PDB file of C-alpha atoms and ligand atoms in Angstrom:
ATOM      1  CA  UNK A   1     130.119 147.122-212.291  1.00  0.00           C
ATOM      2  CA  UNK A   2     128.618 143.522-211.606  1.00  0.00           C
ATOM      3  CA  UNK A   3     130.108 141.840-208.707  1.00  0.00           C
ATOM      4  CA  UNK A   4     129.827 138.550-207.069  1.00  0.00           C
ATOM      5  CA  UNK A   5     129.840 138.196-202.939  1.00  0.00           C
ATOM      6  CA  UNK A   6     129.082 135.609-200.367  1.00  0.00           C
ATOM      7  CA  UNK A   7     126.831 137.251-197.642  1.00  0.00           C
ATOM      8  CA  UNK A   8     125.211 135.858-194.513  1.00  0.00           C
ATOM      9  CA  UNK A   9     121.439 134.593-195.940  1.00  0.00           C
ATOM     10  CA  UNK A  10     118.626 136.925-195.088  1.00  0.00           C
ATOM     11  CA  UNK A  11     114.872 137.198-195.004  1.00  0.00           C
ATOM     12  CA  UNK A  12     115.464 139.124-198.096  1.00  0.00           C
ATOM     13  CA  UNK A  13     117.068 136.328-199.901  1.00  0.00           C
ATOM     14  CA  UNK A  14     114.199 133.418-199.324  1.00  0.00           C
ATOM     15  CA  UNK A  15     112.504 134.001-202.896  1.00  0.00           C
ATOM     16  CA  UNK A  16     116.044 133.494-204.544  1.00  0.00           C
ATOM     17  CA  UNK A  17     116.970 130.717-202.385  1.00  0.00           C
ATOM     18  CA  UNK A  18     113.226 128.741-204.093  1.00  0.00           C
ATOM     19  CA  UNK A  19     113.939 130.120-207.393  1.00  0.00           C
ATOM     20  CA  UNK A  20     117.819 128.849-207.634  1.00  0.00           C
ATOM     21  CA  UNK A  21     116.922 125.335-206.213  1.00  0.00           C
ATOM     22  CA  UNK A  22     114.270 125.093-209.623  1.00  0.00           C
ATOM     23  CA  UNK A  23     117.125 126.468-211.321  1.00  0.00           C
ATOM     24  CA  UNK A  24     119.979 123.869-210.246  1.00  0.00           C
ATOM     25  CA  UNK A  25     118.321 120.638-209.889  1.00  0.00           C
ATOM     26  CA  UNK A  26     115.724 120.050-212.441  1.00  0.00           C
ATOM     27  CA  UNK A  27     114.805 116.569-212.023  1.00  0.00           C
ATOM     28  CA  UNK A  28     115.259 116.504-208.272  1.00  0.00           C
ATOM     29  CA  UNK A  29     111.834 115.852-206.613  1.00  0.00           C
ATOM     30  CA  UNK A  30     110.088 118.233-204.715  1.00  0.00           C
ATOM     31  CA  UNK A  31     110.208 117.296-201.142  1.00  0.00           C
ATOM     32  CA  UNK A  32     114.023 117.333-201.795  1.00  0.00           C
ATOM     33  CA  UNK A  33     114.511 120.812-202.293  1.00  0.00           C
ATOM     34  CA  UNK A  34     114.986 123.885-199.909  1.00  0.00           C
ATOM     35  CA  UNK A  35     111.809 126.572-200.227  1.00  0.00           C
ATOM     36  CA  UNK A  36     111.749 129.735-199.057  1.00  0.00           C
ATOM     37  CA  UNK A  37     109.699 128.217-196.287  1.00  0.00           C
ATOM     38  CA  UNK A  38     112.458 125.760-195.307  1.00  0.00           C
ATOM     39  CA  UNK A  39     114.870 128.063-195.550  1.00  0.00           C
ATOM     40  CA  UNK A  40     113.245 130.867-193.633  1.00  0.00           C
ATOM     41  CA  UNK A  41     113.015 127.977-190.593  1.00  0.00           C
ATOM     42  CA  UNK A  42     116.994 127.340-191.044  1.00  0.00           C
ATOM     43  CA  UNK A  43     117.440 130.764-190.523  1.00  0.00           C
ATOM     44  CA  UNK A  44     115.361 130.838-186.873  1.00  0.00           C
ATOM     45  CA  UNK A  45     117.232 127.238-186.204  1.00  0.00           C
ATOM     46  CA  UNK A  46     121.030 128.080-187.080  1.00  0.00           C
ATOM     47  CA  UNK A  47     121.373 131.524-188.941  1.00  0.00           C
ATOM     48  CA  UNK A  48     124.840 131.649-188.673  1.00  0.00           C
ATOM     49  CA  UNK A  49     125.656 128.413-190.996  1.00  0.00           C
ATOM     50  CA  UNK A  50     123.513 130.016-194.432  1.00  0.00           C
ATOM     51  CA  UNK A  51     125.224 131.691-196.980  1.00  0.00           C
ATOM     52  CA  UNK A  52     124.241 132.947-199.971  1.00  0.00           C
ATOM     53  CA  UNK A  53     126.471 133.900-203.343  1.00  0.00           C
ATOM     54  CA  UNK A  54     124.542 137.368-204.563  1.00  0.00           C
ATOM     55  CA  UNK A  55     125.551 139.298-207.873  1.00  0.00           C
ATOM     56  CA  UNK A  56     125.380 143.324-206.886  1.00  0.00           C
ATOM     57  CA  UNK A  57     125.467 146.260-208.883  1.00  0.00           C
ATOM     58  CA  UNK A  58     126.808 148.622-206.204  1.00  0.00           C
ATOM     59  CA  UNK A  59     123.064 149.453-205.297  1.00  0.00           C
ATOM     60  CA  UNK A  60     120.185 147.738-204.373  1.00  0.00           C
ATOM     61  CA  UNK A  61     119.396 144.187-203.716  1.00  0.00           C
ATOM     62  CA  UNK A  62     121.269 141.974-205.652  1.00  0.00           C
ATOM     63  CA  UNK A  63     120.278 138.035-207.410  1.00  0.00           C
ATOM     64  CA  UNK A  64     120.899 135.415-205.619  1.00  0.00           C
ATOM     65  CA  UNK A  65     123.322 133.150-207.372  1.00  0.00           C
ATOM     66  CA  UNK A  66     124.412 130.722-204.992  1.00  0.00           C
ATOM     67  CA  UNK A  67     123.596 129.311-201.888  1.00  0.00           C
ATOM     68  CA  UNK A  68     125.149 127.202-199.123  1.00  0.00           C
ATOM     69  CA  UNK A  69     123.045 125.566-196.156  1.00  0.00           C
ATOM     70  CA  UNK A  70     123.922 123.229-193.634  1.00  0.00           C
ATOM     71  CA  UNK A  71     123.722 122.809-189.570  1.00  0.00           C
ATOM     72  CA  UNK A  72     125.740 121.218-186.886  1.00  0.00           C
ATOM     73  CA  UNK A  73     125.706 117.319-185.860  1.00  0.00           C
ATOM     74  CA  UNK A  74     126.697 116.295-182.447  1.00  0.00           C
ATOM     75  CA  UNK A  75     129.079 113.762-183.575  1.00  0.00           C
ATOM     76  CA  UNK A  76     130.039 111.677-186.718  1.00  0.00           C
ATOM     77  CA  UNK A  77     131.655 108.274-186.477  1.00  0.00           C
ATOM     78  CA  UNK A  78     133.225 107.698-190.018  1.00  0.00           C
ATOM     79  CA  UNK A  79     133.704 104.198-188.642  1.00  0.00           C
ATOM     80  CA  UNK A  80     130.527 103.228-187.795  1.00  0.00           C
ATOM     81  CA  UNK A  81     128.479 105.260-190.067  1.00  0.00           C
ATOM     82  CA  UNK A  82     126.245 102.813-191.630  1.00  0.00           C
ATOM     83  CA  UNK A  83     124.621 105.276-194.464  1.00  0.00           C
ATOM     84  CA  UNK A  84     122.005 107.855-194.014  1.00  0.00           C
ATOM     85  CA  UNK A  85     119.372 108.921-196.483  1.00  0.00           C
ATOM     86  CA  UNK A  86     119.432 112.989-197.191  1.00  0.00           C
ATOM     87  CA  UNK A  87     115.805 113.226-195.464  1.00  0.00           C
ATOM     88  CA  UNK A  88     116.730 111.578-192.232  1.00  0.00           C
ATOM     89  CA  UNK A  89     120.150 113.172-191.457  1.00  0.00           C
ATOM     90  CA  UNK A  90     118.143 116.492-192.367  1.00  0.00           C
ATOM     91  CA  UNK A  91     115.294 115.712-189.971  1.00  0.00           C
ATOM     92  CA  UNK A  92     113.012 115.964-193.228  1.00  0.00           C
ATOM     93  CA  UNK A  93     115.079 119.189-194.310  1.00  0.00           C
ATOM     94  CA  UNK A  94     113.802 120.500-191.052  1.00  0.00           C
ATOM     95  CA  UNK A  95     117.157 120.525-189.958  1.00  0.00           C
ATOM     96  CA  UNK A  96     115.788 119.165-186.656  1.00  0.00           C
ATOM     97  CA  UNK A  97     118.468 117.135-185.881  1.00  0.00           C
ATOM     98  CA  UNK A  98     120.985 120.474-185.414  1.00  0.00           C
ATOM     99  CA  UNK A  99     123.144 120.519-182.212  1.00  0.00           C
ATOM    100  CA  UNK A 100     124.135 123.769-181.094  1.00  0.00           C
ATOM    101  CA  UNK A 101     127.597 122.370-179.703  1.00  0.00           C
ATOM    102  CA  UNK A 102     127.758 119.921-182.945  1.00  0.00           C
ATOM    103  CA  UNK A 103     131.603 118.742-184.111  1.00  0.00           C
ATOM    104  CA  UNK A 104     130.675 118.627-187.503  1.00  0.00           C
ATOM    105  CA  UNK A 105     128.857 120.921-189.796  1.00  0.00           C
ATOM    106  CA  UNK A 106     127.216 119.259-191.801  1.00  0.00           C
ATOM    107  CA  UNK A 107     126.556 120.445-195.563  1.00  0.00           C
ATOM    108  CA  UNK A 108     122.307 120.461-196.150  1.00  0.00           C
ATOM    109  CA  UNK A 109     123.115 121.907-199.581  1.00  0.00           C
ATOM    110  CA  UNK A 110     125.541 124.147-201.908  1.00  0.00           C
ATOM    111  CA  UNK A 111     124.205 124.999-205.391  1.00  0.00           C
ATOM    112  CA  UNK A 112     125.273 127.906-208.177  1.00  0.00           C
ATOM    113  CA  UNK A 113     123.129 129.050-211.166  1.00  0.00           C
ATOM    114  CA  UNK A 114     124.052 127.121-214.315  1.00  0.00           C
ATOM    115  CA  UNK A 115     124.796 130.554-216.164  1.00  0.00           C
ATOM    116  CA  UNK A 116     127.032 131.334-212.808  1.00  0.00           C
ATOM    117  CA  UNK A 117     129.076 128.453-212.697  1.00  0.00           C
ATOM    118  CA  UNK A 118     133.164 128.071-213.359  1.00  0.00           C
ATOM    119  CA  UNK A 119     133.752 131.541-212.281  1.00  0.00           C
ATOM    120  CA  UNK A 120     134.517 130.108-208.618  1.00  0.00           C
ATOM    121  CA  UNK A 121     131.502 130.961-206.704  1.00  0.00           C
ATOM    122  CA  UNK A 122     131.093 127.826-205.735  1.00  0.00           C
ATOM    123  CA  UNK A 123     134.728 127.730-204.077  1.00  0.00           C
ATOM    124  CA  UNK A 124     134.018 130.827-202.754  1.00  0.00           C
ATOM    125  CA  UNK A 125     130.837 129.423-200.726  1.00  0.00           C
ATOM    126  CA  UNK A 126     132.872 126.033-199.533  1.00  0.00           C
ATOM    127  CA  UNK A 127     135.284 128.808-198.007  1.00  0.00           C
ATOM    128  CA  UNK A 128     132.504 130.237-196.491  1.00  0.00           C
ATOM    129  CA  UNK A 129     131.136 126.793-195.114  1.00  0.00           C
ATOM    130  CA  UNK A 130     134.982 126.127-193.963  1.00  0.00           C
ATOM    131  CA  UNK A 131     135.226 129.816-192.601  1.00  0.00           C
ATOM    132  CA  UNK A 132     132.105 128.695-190.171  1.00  0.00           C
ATOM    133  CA  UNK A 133     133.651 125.865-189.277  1.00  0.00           C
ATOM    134  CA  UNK A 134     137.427 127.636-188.240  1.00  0.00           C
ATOM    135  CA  UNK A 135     135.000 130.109-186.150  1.00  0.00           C
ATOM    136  CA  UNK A 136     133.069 127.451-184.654  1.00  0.00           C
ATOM    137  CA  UNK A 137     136.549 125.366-184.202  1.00  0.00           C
ATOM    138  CA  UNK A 138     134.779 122.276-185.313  1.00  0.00           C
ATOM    139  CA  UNK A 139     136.081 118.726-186.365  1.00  0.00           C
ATOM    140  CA  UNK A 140     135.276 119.700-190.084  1.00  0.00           C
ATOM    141  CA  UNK A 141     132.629 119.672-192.519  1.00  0.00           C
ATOM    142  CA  UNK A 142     130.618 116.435-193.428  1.00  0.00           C
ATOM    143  CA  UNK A 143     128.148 116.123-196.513  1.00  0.00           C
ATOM    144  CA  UNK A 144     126.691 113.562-198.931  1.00  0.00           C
ATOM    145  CA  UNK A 145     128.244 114.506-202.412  1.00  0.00           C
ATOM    146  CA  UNK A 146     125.539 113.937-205.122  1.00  0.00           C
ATOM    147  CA  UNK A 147     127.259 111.689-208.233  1.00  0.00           C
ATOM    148  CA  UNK A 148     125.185 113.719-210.728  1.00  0.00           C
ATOM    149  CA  UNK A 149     127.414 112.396-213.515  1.00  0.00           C
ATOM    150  CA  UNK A 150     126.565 108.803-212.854  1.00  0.00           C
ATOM    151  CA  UNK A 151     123.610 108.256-214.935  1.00  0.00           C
ATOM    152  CA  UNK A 152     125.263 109.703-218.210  1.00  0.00           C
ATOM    153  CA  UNK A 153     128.291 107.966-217.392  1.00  0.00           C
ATOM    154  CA  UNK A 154     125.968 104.807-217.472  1.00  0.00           C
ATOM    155  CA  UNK A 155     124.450 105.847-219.859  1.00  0.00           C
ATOM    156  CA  UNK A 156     127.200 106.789-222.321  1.00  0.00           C
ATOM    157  CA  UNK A 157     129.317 104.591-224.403  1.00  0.00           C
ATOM    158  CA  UNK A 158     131.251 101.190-223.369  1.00  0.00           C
ATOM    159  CA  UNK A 159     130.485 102.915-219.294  1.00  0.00           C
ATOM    160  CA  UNK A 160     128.135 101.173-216.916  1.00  0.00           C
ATOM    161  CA  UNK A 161     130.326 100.843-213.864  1.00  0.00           C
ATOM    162  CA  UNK A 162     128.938 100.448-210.021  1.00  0.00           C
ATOM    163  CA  UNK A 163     128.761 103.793-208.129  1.00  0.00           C
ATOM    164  CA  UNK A 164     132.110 102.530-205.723  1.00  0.00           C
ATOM    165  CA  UNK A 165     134.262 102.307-209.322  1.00  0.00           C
ATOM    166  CA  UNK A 166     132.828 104.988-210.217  1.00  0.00           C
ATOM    167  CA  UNK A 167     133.959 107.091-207.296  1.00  0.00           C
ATOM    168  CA  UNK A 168     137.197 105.783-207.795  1.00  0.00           C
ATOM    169  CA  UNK A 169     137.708 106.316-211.015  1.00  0.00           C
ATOM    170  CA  UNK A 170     136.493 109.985-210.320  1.00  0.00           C
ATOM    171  CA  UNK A 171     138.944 110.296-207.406  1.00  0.00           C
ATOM    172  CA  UNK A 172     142.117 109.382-209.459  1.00  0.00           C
ATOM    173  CA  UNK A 173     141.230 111.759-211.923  1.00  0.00           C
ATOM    174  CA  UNK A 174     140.209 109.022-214.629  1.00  0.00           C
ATOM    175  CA  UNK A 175     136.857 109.974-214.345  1.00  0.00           C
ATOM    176  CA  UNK A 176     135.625 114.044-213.719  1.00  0.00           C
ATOM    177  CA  UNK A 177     132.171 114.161-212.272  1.00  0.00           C
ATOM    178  CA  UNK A 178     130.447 117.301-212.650  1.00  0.00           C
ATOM    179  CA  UNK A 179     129.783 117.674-208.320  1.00  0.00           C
ATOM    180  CA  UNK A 180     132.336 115.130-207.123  1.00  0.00           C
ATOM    181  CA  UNK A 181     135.554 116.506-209.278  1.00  0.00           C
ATOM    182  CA  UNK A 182     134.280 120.165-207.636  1.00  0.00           C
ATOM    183  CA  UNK A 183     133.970 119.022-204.392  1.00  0.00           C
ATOM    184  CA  UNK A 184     137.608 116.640-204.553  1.00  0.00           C
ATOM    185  CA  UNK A 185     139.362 120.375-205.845  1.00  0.00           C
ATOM    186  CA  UNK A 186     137.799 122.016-202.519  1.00  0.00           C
ATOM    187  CA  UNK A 187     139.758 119.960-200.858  1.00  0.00           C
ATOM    188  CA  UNK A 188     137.260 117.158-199.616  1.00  0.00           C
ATOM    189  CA  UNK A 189     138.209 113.526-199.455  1.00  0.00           C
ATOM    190  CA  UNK A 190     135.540 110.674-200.151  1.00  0.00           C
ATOM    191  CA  UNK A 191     134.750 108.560-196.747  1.00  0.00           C
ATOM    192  CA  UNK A 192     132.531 105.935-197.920  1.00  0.00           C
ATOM    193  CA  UNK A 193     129.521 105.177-200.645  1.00  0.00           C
ATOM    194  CA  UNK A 194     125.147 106.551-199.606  1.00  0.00           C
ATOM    195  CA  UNK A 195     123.202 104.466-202.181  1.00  0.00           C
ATOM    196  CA  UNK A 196     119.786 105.622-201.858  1.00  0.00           C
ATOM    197  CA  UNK A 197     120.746 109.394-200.421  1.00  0.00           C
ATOM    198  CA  UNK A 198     118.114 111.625-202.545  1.00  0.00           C
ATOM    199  CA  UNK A 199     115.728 111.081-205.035  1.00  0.00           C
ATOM    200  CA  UNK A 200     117.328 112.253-207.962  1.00  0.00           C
ATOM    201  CA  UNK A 201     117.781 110.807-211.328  1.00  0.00           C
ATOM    202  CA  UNK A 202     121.016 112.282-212.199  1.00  0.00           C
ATOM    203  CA  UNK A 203     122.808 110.632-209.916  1.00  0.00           C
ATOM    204  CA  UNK A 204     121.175 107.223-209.650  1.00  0.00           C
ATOM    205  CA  UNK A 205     120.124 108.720-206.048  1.00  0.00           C
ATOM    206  CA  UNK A 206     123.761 108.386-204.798  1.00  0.00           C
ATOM    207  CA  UNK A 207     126.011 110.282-203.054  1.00  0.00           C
ATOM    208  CA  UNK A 208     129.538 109.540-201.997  1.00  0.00           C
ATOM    209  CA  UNK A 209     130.145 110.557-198.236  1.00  0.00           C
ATOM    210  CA  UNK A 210     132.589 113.515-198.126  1.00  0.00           C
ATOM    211  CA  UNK A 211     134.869 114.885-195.017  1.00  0.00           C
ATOM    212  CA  UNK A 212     136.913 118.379-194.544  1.00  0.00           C
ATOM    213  CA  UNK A 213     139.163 117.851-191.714  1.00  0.00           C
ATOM    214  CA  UNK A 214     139.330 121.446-189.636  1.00  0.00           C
ATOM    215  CA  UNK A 215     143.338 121.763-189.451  1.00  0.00           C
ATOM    216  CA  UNK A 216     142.972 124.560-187.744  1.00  0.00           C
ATOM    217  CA  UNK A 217     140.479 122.761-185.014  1.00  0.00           C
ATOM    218  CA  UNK A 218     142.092 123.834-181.816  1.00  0.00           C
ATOM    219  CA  UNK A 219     141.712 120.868-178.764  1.00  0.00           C
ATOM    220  CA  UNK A 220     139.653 121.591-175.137  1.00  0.00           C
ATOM    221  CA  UNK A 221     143.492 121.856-173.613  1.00  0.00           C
ATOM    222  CA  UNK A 222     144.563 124.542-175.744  1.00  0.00           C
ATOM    223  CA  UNK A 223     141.176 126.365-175.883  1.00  0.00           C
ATOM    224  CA  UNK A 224     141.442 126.595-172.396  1.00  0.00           C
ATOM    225  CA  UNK A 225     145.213 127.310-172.065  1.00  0.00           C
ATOM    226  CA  UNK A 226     144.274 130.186-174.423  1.00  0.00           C
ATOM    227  CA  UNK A 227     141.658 131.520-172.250  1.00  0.00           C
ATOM    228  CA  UNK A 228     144.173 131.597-169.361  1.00  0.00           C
ATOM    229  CA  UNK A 229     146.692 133.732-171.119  1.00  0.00           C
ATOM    230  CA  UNK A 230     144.006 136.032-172.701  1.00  0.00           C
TER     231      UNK A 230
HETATM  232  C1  COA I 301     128.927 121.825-208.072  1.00  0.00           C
HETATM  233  C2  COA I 301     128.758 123.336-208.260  1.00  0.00           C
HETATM  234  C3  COA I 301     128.282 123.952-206.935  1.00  0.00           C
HETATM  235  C4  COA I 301     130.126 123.957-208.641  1.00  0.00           C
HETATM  236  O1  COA I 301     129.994 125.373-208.647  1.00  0.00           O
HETATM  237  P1  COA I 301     130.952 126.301-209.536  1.00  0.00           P
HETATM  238  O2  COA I 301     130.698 127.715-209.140  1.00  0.00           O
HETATM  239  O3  COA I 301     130.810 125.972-210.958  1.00  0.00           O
HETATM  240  O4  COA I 301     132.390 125.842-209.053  1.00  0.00           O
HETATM  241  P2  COA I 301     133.774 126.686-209.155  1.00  0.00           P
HETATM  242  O5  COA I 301     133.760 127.509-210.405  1.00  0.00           O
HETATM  243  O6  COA I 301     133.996 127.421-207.872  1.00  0.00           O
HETATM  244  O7  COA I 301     134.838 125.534-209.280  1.00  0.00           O
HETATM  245  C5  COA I 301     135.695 125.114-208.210  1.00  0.00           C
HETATM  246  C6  COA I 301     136.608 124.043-208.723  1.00  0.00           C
HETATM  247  O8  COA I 301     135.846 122.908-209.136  1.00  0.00           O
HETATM  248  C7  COA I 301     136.098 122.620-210.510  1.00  0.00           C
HETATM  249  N1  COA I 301     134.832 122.279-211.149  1.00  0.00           N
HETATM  250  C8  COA I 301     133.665 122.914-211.022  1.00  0.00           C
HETATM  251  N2  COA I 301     132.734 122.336-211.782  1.00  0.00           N
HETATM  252  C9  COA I 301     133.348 121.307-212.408  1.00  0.00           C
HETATM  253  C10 COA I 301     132.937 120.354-213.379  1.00  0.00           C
HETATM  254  N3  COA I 301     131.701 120.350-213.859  1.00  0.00           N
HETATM  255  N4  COA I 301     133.846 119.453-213.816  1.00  0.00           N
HETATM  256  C11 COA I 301     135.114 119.486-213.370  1.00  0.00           C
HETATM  257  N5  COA I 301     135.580 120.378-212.473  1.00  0.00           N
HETATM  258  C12 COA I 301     134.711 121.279-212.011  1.00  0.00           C
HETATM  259  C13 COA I 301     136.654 123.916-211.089  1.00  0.00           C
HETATM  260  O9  COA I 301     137.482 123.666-212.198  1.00  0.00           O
HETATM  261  C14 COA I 301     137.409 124.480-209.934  1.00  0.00           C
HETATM  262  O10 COA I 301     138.648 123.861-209.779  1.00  0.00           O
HETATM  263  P3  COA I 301     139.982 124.736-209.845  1.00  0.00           P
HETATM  264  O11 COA I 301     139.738 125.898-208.892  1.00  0.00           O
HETATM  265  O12 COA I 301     141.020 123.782-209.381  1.00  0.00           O
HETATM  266  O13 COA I 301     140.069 125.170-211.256  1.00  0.00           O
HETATM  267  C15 COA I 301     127.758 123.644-209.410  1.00  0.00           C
HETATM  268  O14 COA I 301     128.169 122.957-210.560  1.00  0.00           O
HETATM  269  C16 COA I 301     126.328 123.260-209.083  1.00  0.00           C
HETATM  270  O15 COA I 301     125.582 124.052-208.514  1.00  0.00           O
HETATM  271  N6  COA I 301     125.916 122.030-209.459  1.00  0.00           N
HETATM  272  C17 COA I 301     124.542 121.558-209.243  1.00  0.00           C
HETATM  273  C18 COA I 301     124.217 121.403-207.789  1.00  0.00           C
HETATM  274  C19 COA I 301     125.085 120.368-207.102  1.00  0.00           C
HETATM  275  O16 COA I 301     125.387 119.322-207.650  1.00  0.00           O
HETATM  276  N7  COA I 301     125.452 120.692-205.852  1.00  0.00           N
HETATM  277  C20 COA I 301     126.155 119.800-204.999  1.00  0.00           C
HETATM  278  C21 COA I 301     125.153 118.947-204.291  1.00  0.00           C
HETATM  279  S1  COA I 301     125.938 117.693-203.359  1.00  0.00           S
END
């Protein structure tokens, strides 16, 4: 009996990790895309935040099917955030800029094999980024949320909208993007626009800034009132 779980990523799972990234973003370049190389240094820099989705027969090492990767940020001022690329908040998908005591986790990456996808493994690995950030008791989870249904939408018929309308029209349920729509139903809210985010033709290279509040986040006073009653 097949069966699909989210695991903690291991050495093991590098060579899946490269061959699902071929797998999920075809016309993404190259230098955008996690190896096992990159992902074997996100495992020495922040293990605990790198998940993978793995089909198992009961026995034996299972596919990977899924992945999630991300790191922590030190602090992220919705306010004042002026746009960042995909390279430079990911130190060059070095994740050099992680923070041990980061607020924010911030999502390098979730992706699901096309034959894998609807069957909620996806949810099931945005739990698993959320469940890291409840442990962790962080602000939330930040990410840049590819549009990859921009370019057909452009594309298609009477379309041909700007990427904020676009995002609109996606968040009031006019419009269903194929990543957006997903990430909205996970139970992220759009924050602001990142024109020129990853080089991707699919979604024009844009990604609308998305933001999971923690409500479980628990404050410095009652972290440390717990500690005195424990
Ligand atoms: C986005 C992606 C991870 C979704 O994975 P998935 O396993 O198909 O998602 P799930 O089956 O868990 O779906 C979760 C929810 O999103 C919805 N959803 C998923 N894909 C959708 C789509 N193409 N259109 C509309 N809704 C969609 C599902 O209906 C479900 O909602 P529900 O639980 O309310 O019914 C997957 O399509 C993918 O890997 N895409 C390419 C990579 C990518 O764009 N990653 C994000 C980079 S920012």
């Amino acid at each position: 009996m097949m069966a699909i779980e989210v695991l903690p990523m291991t050495e093991e799972h590098l060579d899946g990790v490269e061959r699902l990234q071929h797998e999920c973003y075809p016309t993404m370049k190259e230098h955008e895309k996690i190896t096992a190389e990159r992902a074997a240094h996100f495992l020495e820099v922040f293990r605990e935040g790198q998940t993978v989705a793995v089909e198992t027969s009961g026995s034996g090492r299972g596919r990977v099917v899924g992945m999630n990767s991300g790191f922590l940020v030190a602090d992220f001022d919705f306010a004042r955030e002026g746009g960042h690329t995909f390279q430079e908040i990911t130190g060059g998908l070095t994740y050099s800029n992680h923070s041990p005591d980061g607020e924010f986790y911030y999502g390098g990456d979730i992706c699901v094999s096309p034959a894998y996808r609807r069957r909620g493994v996806g949810r099931k690995l945005y739990e698993s980024r959320k469940r890291i950030a409840r442990e962790l008791n962080l602000r939330g989870v930040v990410s840049g949320g590819m549009l990859t249904g921009l370019k057909a939408h452009r594309e298609g018929p009477g379309a041909g909208c700007q990427a904020g309308e676009y995002v609109e029209k996606v968040c009031s349920g006019e419009l269903i993007d194929p990543t957006l729509t997903f990430q909205l139903r996970c139970g992220f809210r759009v924050m602001g626009l990142l024109p020129g985010y990853i080089d991707d033709a699919s979604c024009c290279s844009t990604a609308a800034l998305i933001f999971w509040e923690n409500p479980n986040r628990a404050t410095e006073e009652e972290r440390a009132m717990a500690r005195a009653t424990t």
